Amino acid sequence: MLLIMINIALGFLTVLVGGWLFTNSMEYLSHRYRIGGSFVGAVISPILTSFPELIVFLVALLLYGGVSGEDVAVGTVIGEPFVVSTVIYPLIFLIALIGFYRGSRDDLVLEVGRELVIPFIIVIALFPTVLLPAVIRSFIVRYLIASLLIIIYLLYVHAMRKRGGLIVEEAEKLYLAKVLGLGDVIALIMQLIVSVSLLYLGSKLLVSSIIDLSRIVMLDVMGLSIIIIPTATVLPESVTAVIWVLRGRDTMAVAALIGEKVLYSTIYPALALLLTRWVLTYEAVLSVIIVEAVSLAMLYHVVRGRLTWGVPLIGLLGYVIYVLLLTIH
């Protein structure tokens, strides 16, 4: 048990350092190449930080397979947006509160660019497609829907690129450039490789340690995959969002989280349609309904350009409802 707790702490520290390096890289990328912060946060950042979830998803399917492998896969795909929608936003607002009292923030409201309406609409419209692999048996239909989802994601990338949002005008010099005296381009490439590697290794250590811990306390596979694994694998996005909130870069913080959910509404369902035939569960359907409800409520705030404390309260309410309905069921 002691070794497991040490590994959990080590994994979290590794993810934290990786997130620190990663946010510095993303801010510098926006500043140096004049790329809008919303595009960096909602597209580039999620692609890089989603590696841990992608690895868990593919390993569960291709190496383990069977019922338990598909349980972990479906839990990873459905559970990550659920955890972000219900648990991570309250954490983000708690960090905002800490930043306010530390003097690094001027207010307790997250000011976000309205271009983030695009990813929120995509999530609301397409996230239920994660349930399709369980109900569509025709491979031709599955292939067509998977292709459509991938095309939609590419169109989303194009739309976000055109509406990139505000550019980071002031970015701290790359840490590796300062420490090693490297040129900016080399330092950026190396820092991205190092930061993403640390995010992956830290998340992997956290996942394996939490799985070991959950076995000790005898949690079932589906409960593990929907609640615990996504809580660990979502750390890369959460850490980067936390750092950006502390720095007052609210749009980039929210973009990193909703951009990840776009991947789980398009690319991951597409992979699932091509690779799995998982069975629908009560937990899966319930979590999708809650994500949809919370996302709809958040869309209202994004349209206004301000995320207030109603957002984390809605998320927590969704989590409580989920737990209560599972208990009753």
Short mmCIF file of C-alpha atoms in Angstrom, two decimals:
data_model
loop_
_atom_site.label_atom_id
_atom_site.label_comp_id
_atom_site.label_asym_id
_atom_site.label_seq_id
_atom_site.Cartn_x
_atom_site.Cartn_y
_atom_site.Cartn_z
CA MET A 1 0.00 0.00 0.00
CA LEU A 2 2.84 2.42 0.87
CA LEU A 3 4.53 1.76 -2.47
CA ILE A 4 1.25 2.44 -4.30
CA MET A 5 0.80 5.77 -2.52
CA ILE A 6 4.40 6.75 -3.32
CA ASN A 7 3.82 5.91 -6.99
CA ILE A 8 0.62 7.98 -7.03
CA ALA A 9 2.48 10.97 -5.57
CA LEU A 10 5.37 10.50 -8.01
CA GLY A 11 2.97 10.22 -10.94
CA PHE A 12 1.15 13.39 -9.92
CA LEU A 13 4.46 15.29 -9.52
CA THR A 14 5.59 14.12 -12.96
CA VAL A 15 2.32 15.29 -14.53
CA LEU A 16 2.63 18.63 -12.73
CA VAL A 17 6.15 19.27 -14.08
CA GLY A 18 5.04 18.15 -17.54
CA GLY A 19 2.07 20.53 -17.42
CA TRP A 20 4.30 23.40 -16.33
CA LEU A 21 6.60 22.85 -19.32
CA PHE A 22 3.67 22.21 -21.67
CA THR A 23 1.76 25.42 -20.91
CA ASN A 24 4.96 27.40 -21.37
CA SER A 25 5.41 25.74 -24.78
CA MET A 26 1.83 26.45 -25.85
CA GLU A 27 1.99 30.11 -24.80
CA TYR A 28 5.28 30.57 -26.62
CA LEU A 29 3.84 28.84 -29.70
CA SER A 30 0.94 31.30 -29.78
CA HIS A 31 3.23 34.28 -29.21
CA ARG A 32 6.03 33.33 -31.62
CA TYR A 33 3.92 32.11 -34.55
CA ARG A 34 0.95 34.46 -34.02
CA ILE A 35 -1.55 31.63 -33.52
CA GLY A 36 -4.76 32.44 -31.65
CA GLY A 37 -4.95 31.22 -28.08
CA SER A 38 -8.32 29.54 -28.62
CA PHE A 39 -6.90 27.45 -31.47
CA VAL A 40 -3.84 26.53 -29.42
CA GLY A 41 -6.00 25.60 -26.43
CA ALA A 42 -8.87 23.87 -28.23
CA VAL A 43 -6.97 22.02 -30.97
CA ILE A 44 -3.20 21.76 -30.55
CA SER A 45 -3.14 21.24 -26.79
CA PRO A 46 -5.80 18.46 -26.66
CA ILE A 47 -4.17 16.52 -29.50
CA LEU A 48 -0.90 16.38 -27.57
CA THR A 49 -2.35 15.83 -24.09
CA SER A 50 -4.80 13.11 -25.17
CA PHE A 51 -2.01 10.57 -25.69
CA PRO A 52 -2.57 8.90 -22.27
CA GLU A 53 -6.26 8.28 -22.97
CA LEU A 54 -5.51 7.06 -26.50
CA ILE A 55 -2.94 4.62 -25.15
CA VAL A 56 -5.35 3.31 -22.50
CA PHE A 57 -8.08 2.97 -25.13
CA LEU A 58 -5.95 1.08 -27.67
CA VAL A 59 -4.17 -1.10 -25.10
CA ALA A 60 -7.50 -2.10 -23.55
CA LEU A 61 -8.88 -3.10 -26.94
CA LEU A 62 -5.91 -4.55 -28.77
CA LEU A 63 -3.92 -6.20 -25.98
CA TYR A 64 -6.56 -7.22 -23.47
CA GLY A 65 -9.71 -7.44 -25.60
CA GLY A 66 -12.71 -9.40 -24.41
CA VAL A 67 -15.42 -8.04 -22.13
CA SER A 68 -13.08 -6.46 -19.57
CA GLY A 69 -10.97 -4.81 -22.28
CA GLU A 70 -14.02 -3.25 -23.88
CA ASP A 71 -15.31 -2.17 -20.47
CA VAL A 72 -12.09 -0.24 -19.86
CA ALA A 73 -12.21 1.18 -23.41
CA VAL A 74 -15.80 2.39 -23.18
CA GLY A 75 -15.16 3.71 -19.68
CA THR A 76 -12.18 5.69 -20.91
CA VAL A 77 -14.07 7.22 -23.84
CA ILE A 78 -17.28 7.98 -21.93
CA GLY A 79 -15.74 8.64 -18.55
CA GLU A 80 -13.26 11.37 -19.50
CA PRO A 81 -15.87 13.93 -20.68
CA PHE A 82 -18.00 12.99 -17.66
CA VAL A 83 -15.14 13.68 -15.23
CA VAL A 84 -14.26 16.96 -16.98
CA SER A 85 -17.89 18.13 -16.96
CA THR A 86 -18.64 17.27 -13.35
CA VAL A 87 -15.40 17.34 -11.34
CA ILE A 88 -12.72 19.32 -13.17
CA TYR A 89 -14.63 22.62 -13.56
CA PRO A 90 -15.20 22.89 -9.80
CA LEU A 91 -11.45 22.35 -9.40
CA ILE A 92 -10.75 25.09 -11.96
CA PHE A 93 -12.96 27.56 -10.10
CA LEU A 94 -11.32 26.61 -6.80
CA ILE A 95 -7.95 27.43 -8.37
CA ALA A 96 -9.41 30.72 -9.61
CA LEU A 97 -10.43 31.49 -6.03
CA ILE A 98 -6.90 30.74 -4.82
CA GLY A 99 -5.46 32.91 -7.59
CA PHE A 100 -7.80 35.75 -6.63
CA TYR A 101 -6.66 35.74 -3.01
CA ARG A 102 -3.02 35.44 -4.11
CA GLY A 103 -3.46 38.51 -6.29
CA SER A 104 -2.74 36.78 -9.62
CA ARG A 105 -6.38 37.19 -10.74
CA ASP A 106 -8.66 40.23 -10.73
CA ASP A 107 -11.99 38.38 -10.35
CA LEU A 108 -13.63 35.00 -9.77
CA VAL A 109 -15.34 34.80 -13.17
CA LEU A 110 -13.73 33.07 -16.16
CA GLU A 111 -13.79 35.39 -19.17
CA VAL A 112 -13.80 33.30 -22.36
CA GLY A 113 -13.83 34.05 -26.08
CA ARG A 114 -17.13 33.41 -27.85
CA GLU A 115 -15.35 31.35 -30.51
CA LEU A 116 -15.55 28.52 -27.96
CA VAL A 117 -19.24 28.24 -28.86
CA ILE A 118 -18.08 26.10 -31.82
CA PRO A 119 -16.56 23.23 -29.80
CA PHE A 120 -19.42 23.29 -27.29
CA ILE A 121 -21.99 22.91 -30.09
CA ILE A 122 -19.98 20.01 -31.58
CA VAL A 123 -19.86 18.24 -28.21
CA ILE A 124 -23.59 18.68 -27.61
CA ALA A 125 -24.47 17.51 -31.11
CA LEU A 126 -22.05 14.60 -31.44
CA PHE A 127 -21.06 13.24 -28.02
CA PRO A 128 -23.98 10.74 -27.99
CA THR A 129 -22.25 9.02 -30.93
CA VAL A 130 -20.11 7.24 -28.30
CA LEU A 131 -23.15 4.99 -27.83
CA LEU A 132 -23.40 4.02 -31.51
CA PRO A 133 -20.87 1.13 -31.49
CA ALA A 134 -23.26 -0.83 -29.28
CA VAL A 135 -26.31 -0.46 -31.53
CA ILE A 136 -24.99 -0.40 -35.12
CA ARG A 137 -24.04 -3.85 -36.44
CA SER A 138 -23.54 -3.07 -40.13
CA PHE A 139 -19.84 -2.49 -40.77
CA ILE A 140 -20.62 -0.34 -43.83
CA VAL A 141 -22.81 1.99 -41.76
CA ARG A 142 -20.19 2.07 -39.00
CA TYR A 143 -17.49 2.93 -41.53
CA LEU A 144 -19.55 5.72 -43.06
CA ILE A 145 -20.38 7.26 -39.68
CA ALA A 146 -16.74 6.97 -38.56
CA SER A 147 -15.61 8.72 -41.76
CA LEU A 148 -18.20 11.46 -41.22
CA LEU A 149 -16.99 12.04 -37.64
CA ILE A 150 -13.39 12.37 -38.79
CA ILE A 151 -14.42 14.82 -41.52
CA ILE A 152 -16.38 16.87 -38.97
CA TYR A 153 -13.31 17.02 -36.74
CA LEU A 154 -11.17 18.27 -39.64
CA LEU A 155 -13.79 20.93 -40.41
CA TYR A 156 -13.77 21.88 -36.74
CA VAL A 157 -9.99 22.33 -36.86
CA HIS A 158 -10.36 24.57 -39.91
CA ALA A 159 -13.12 26.64 -38.29
CA MET A 160 -11.12 27.11 -35.10
CA ARG A 161 -8.04 28.07 -37.10
CA LYS A 162 -10.02 30.87 -38.79
CA ARG A 163 -11.41 32.06 -35.43
CA GLY A 164 -8.21 31.49 -33.50
CA GLY A 165 -8.95 34.03 -30.80
CA LEU A 166 -6.55 36.44 -29.12
CA ILE A 167 -2.83 35.86 -29.56
CA VAL A 168 -0.66 35.57 -26.44
CA GLU A 169 1.16 38.89 -26.62
CA GLU A 170 3.43 38.29 -23.65
CA ALA A 171 4.95 34.85 -23.20
CA GLU A 172 7.73 33.78 -20.91
CA LYS A 173 10.88 32.57 -22.64
CA LEU A 174 11.04 28.81 -23.13
CA TYR A 175 12.42 27.18 -20.00
CA LEU A 176 14.76 24.87 -21.90
CA ALA A 177 16.04 27.81 -23.91
CA LYS A 178 16.91 29.60 -20.66
CA VAL A 179 18.46 26.57 -18.97
CA LEU A 180 20.32 25.01 -21.92
CA GLY A 181 20.89 28.07 -24.06
CA LEU A 182 19.26 26.46 -27.11
CA GLY A 183 17.79 28.25 -30.09
CA ASP A 184 14.08 28.96 -29.88
CA VAL A 185 12.93 26.43 -32.48
CA ILE A 186 15.08 23.59 -31.11
CA ALA A 187 14.06 24.46 -27.55
CA LEU A 188 10.37 24.47 -28.51
CA ILE A 189 10.57 21.04 -30.15
CA MET A 190 12.56 19.56 -27.28
CA GLN A 191 10.33 21.09 -24.62
CA LEU A 192 7.20 19.77 -26.33
CA ILE A 193 8.72 16.28 -26.51
CA VAL A 194 9.85 16.39 -22.87
CA SER A 195 6.57 17.84 -21.57
CA VAL A 196 4.30 15.42 -23.46
CA SER A 197 6.54 12.51 -22.39
CA LEU A 198 6.30 13.58 -18.75
CA LEU A 199 2.52 13.98 -19.05
CA TYR A 200 2.27 10.49 -20.54
CA LEU A 201 4.63 8.78 -18.09
CA GLY A 202 3.08 10.49 -15.09
CA SER A 203 -0.45 9.61 -16.22
CA LYS A 204 0.58 6.01 -16.94
CA LEU A 205 2.09 5.66 -13.47
CA LEU A 206 -1.04 7.19 -11.93
CA VAL A 207 -3.36 4.89 -13.86
CA SER A 208 -1.47 1.72 -12.96
CA SER A 209 -1.16 2.76 -9.32
CA ILE A 210 -4.82 3.72 -9.01
CA ILE A 211 -5.84 0.45 -10.65
CA ASP A 212 -3.78 -1.43 -8.06
CA LEU A 213 -5.34 0.63 -5.29
CA SER A 214 -8.86 0.05 -6.58
CA ARG A 215 -8.26 -3.70 -6.65
CA ILE A 216 -7.29 -3.58 -3.01
CA VAL A 217 -10.56 -1.84 -2.15
CA MET A 218 -12.42 -4.16 -4.59
CA LEU A 219 -13.98 -1.78 -7.13
CA ASP A 220 -15.56 -3.36 -10.22
CA VAL A 221 -14.23 -2.87 -13.76
CA MET A 222 -16.93 -0.47 -14.98
CA GLY A 223 -16.82 1.66 -11.86
CA LEU A 224 -13.05 1.77 -12.23
CA SER A 225 -13.15 2.66 -15.92
CA ILE A 226 -15.80 5.40 -15.78
CA ILE A 227 -14.72 7.15 -12.58
CA ILE A 228 -11.14 6.30 -11.62
CA ILE A 229 -9.18 5.84 -14.86
CA PRO A 230 -10.52 9.04 -16.48
CA THR A 231 -9.78 10.95 -13.27
CA ALA A 232 -6.13 9.98 -13.70
CA THR A 233 -5.85 10.28 -17.47
CA VAL A 234 -7.56 13.68 -17.52
CA LEU A 235 -4.74 15.12 -15.39
CA PRO A 236 -2.69 16.46 -18.36
CA GLU A 237 -5.58 18.66 -19.54
CA SER A 238 -6.52 19.56 -15.97
CA VAL A 239 -3.01 20.60 -14.97
CA THR A 240 -2.58 22.78 -18.06
CA ALA A 241 -6.00 24.35 -17.47
CA VAL A 242 -5.16 25.00 -13.81
CA ILE A 243 -1.90 26.74 -14.73
CA TRP A 244 -3.63 28.87 -17.35
CA VAL A 245 -6.36 29.89 -14.90
CA LEU A 246 -3.71 30.96 -12.38
CA ARG A 247 -2.10 33.06 -15.13
CA GLY A 248 -5.42 34.62 -16.10
CA ARG A 249 -5.57 32.89 -19.51
CA ASP A 250 -9.17 31.75 -19.04
CA THR A 251 -10.00 31.16 -22.70
CA MET A 252 -7.00 28.85 -23.16
CA ALA A 253 -7.90 26.97 -19.96
CA VAL A 254 -11.51 26.32 -20.97
CA ALA A 255 -10.46 25.66 -24.58
CA ALA A 256 -8.09 22.91 -23.43
CA LEU A 257 -10.94 21.13 -21.63
CA ILE A 258 -13.66 21.53 -24.26
CA GLY A 259 -11.18 20.73 -27.04
CA GLU A 260 -10.52 17.40 -25.37
CA LYS A 261 -14.26 16.71 -25.27
CA VAL A 262 -14.45 17.41 -29.02
CA LEU A 263 -11.95 14.59 -29.57
CA TYR A 264 -14.22 12.34 -27.50
CA SER A 265 -17.19 13.34 -29.62
CA THR A 266 -15.53 12.67 -32.99
CA ILE A 267 -12.21 10.83 -33.22
CA TYR A 268 -12.71 8.38 -30.34
CA PRO A 269 -16.24 7.35 -31.37
CA ALA A 270 -14.89 6.89 -34.91
CA LEU A 271 -12.20 4.53 -33.59
CA ALA A 272 -14.79 2.74 -31.48
CA LEU A 273 -17.06 2.24 -34.47
CA LEU A 274 -14.20 0.61 -36.37
CA LEU A 275 -12.69 -1.43 -33.53
CA THR A 276 -15.39 -2.41 -31.03
CA ARG A 277 -18.82 -3.91 -30.56
CA TRP A 278 -19.21 -3.00 -26.90
CA VAL A 279 -22.43 -3.48 -25.00
CA LEU A 280 -24.38 -0.52 -23.69
CA THR A 281 -24.55 -0.25 -19.92
CA TYR A 282 -26.78 1.78 -17.64
CA GLU A 283 -23.70 3.64 -16.36
CA ALA A 284 -22.63 4.59 -19.88
CA VAL A 285 -26.03 5.92 -20.97
CA LEU A 286 -26.46 7.84 -17.72
CA SER A 287 -23.05 9.50 -17.97
CA VAL A 288 -23.74 10.59 -21.58
CA ILE A 289 -27.06 12.18 -20.53
CA ILE A 290 -25.35 14.10 -17.73
CA VAL A 291 -22.53 15.32 -19.99
CA GLU A 292 -25.13 16.56 -22.48
CA ALA A 293 -27.11 18.39 -19.79
CA VAL A 294 -24.03 20.03 -18.25
CA SER A 295 -22.66 21.02 -21.68
CA LEU A 296 -25.98 22.64 -22.62
CA ALA A 297 -25.95 24.66 -19.43
CA MET A 298 -22.33 25.71 -20.03
CA LEU A 299 -23.07 26.74 -23.62
CA TYR A 300 -25.36 29.46 -22.26
CA HIS A 301 -22.47 30.88 -20.24
CA VAL A 302 -20.01 30.63 -23.14
CA VAL A 303 -22.38 32.57 -25.40
CA ARG A 304 -22.32 35.32 -22.78
CA GLY A 305 -18.51 35.10 -22.62
CA ARG A 306 -18.45 34.56 -18.86
CA LEU A 307 -18.35 31.36 -16.84
CA THR A 308 -19.75 32.10 -13.40
CA TRP A 309 -19.86 29.95 -10.28
CA GLY A 310 -23.07 28.40 -11.55
CA VAL A 311 -20.92 26.27 -13.87
CA PRO A 312 -19.11 24.24 -11.16
CA LEU A 313 -22.34 23.94 -9.17
CA ILE A 314 -24.09 22.45 -12.21
CA GLY A 315 -21.19 20.04 -12.66
CA LEU A 316 -21.26 18.92 -9.04
CA LEU A 317 -25.03 18.51 -9.22
CA GLY A 318 -24.58 16.25 -12.24
CA TYR A 319 -22.04 14.16 -10.35
CA VAL A 320 -24.30 13.82 -7.32
CA ILE A 321 -27.24 12.83 -9.53
CA TYR A 322 -25.05 10.21 -11.24
CA VAL A 323 -23.96 8.67 -7.95
CA LEU A 324 -27.50 8.69 -6.53
CA LEU A 325 -29.00 7.05 -9.63
CA LEU A 326 -26.29 4.41 -9.67
CA THR A 327 -26.96 3.71 -6.00
CA ILE A 328 -30.70 3.39 -6.63
CA HIS A 329 -30.08 1.22 -9.70
#
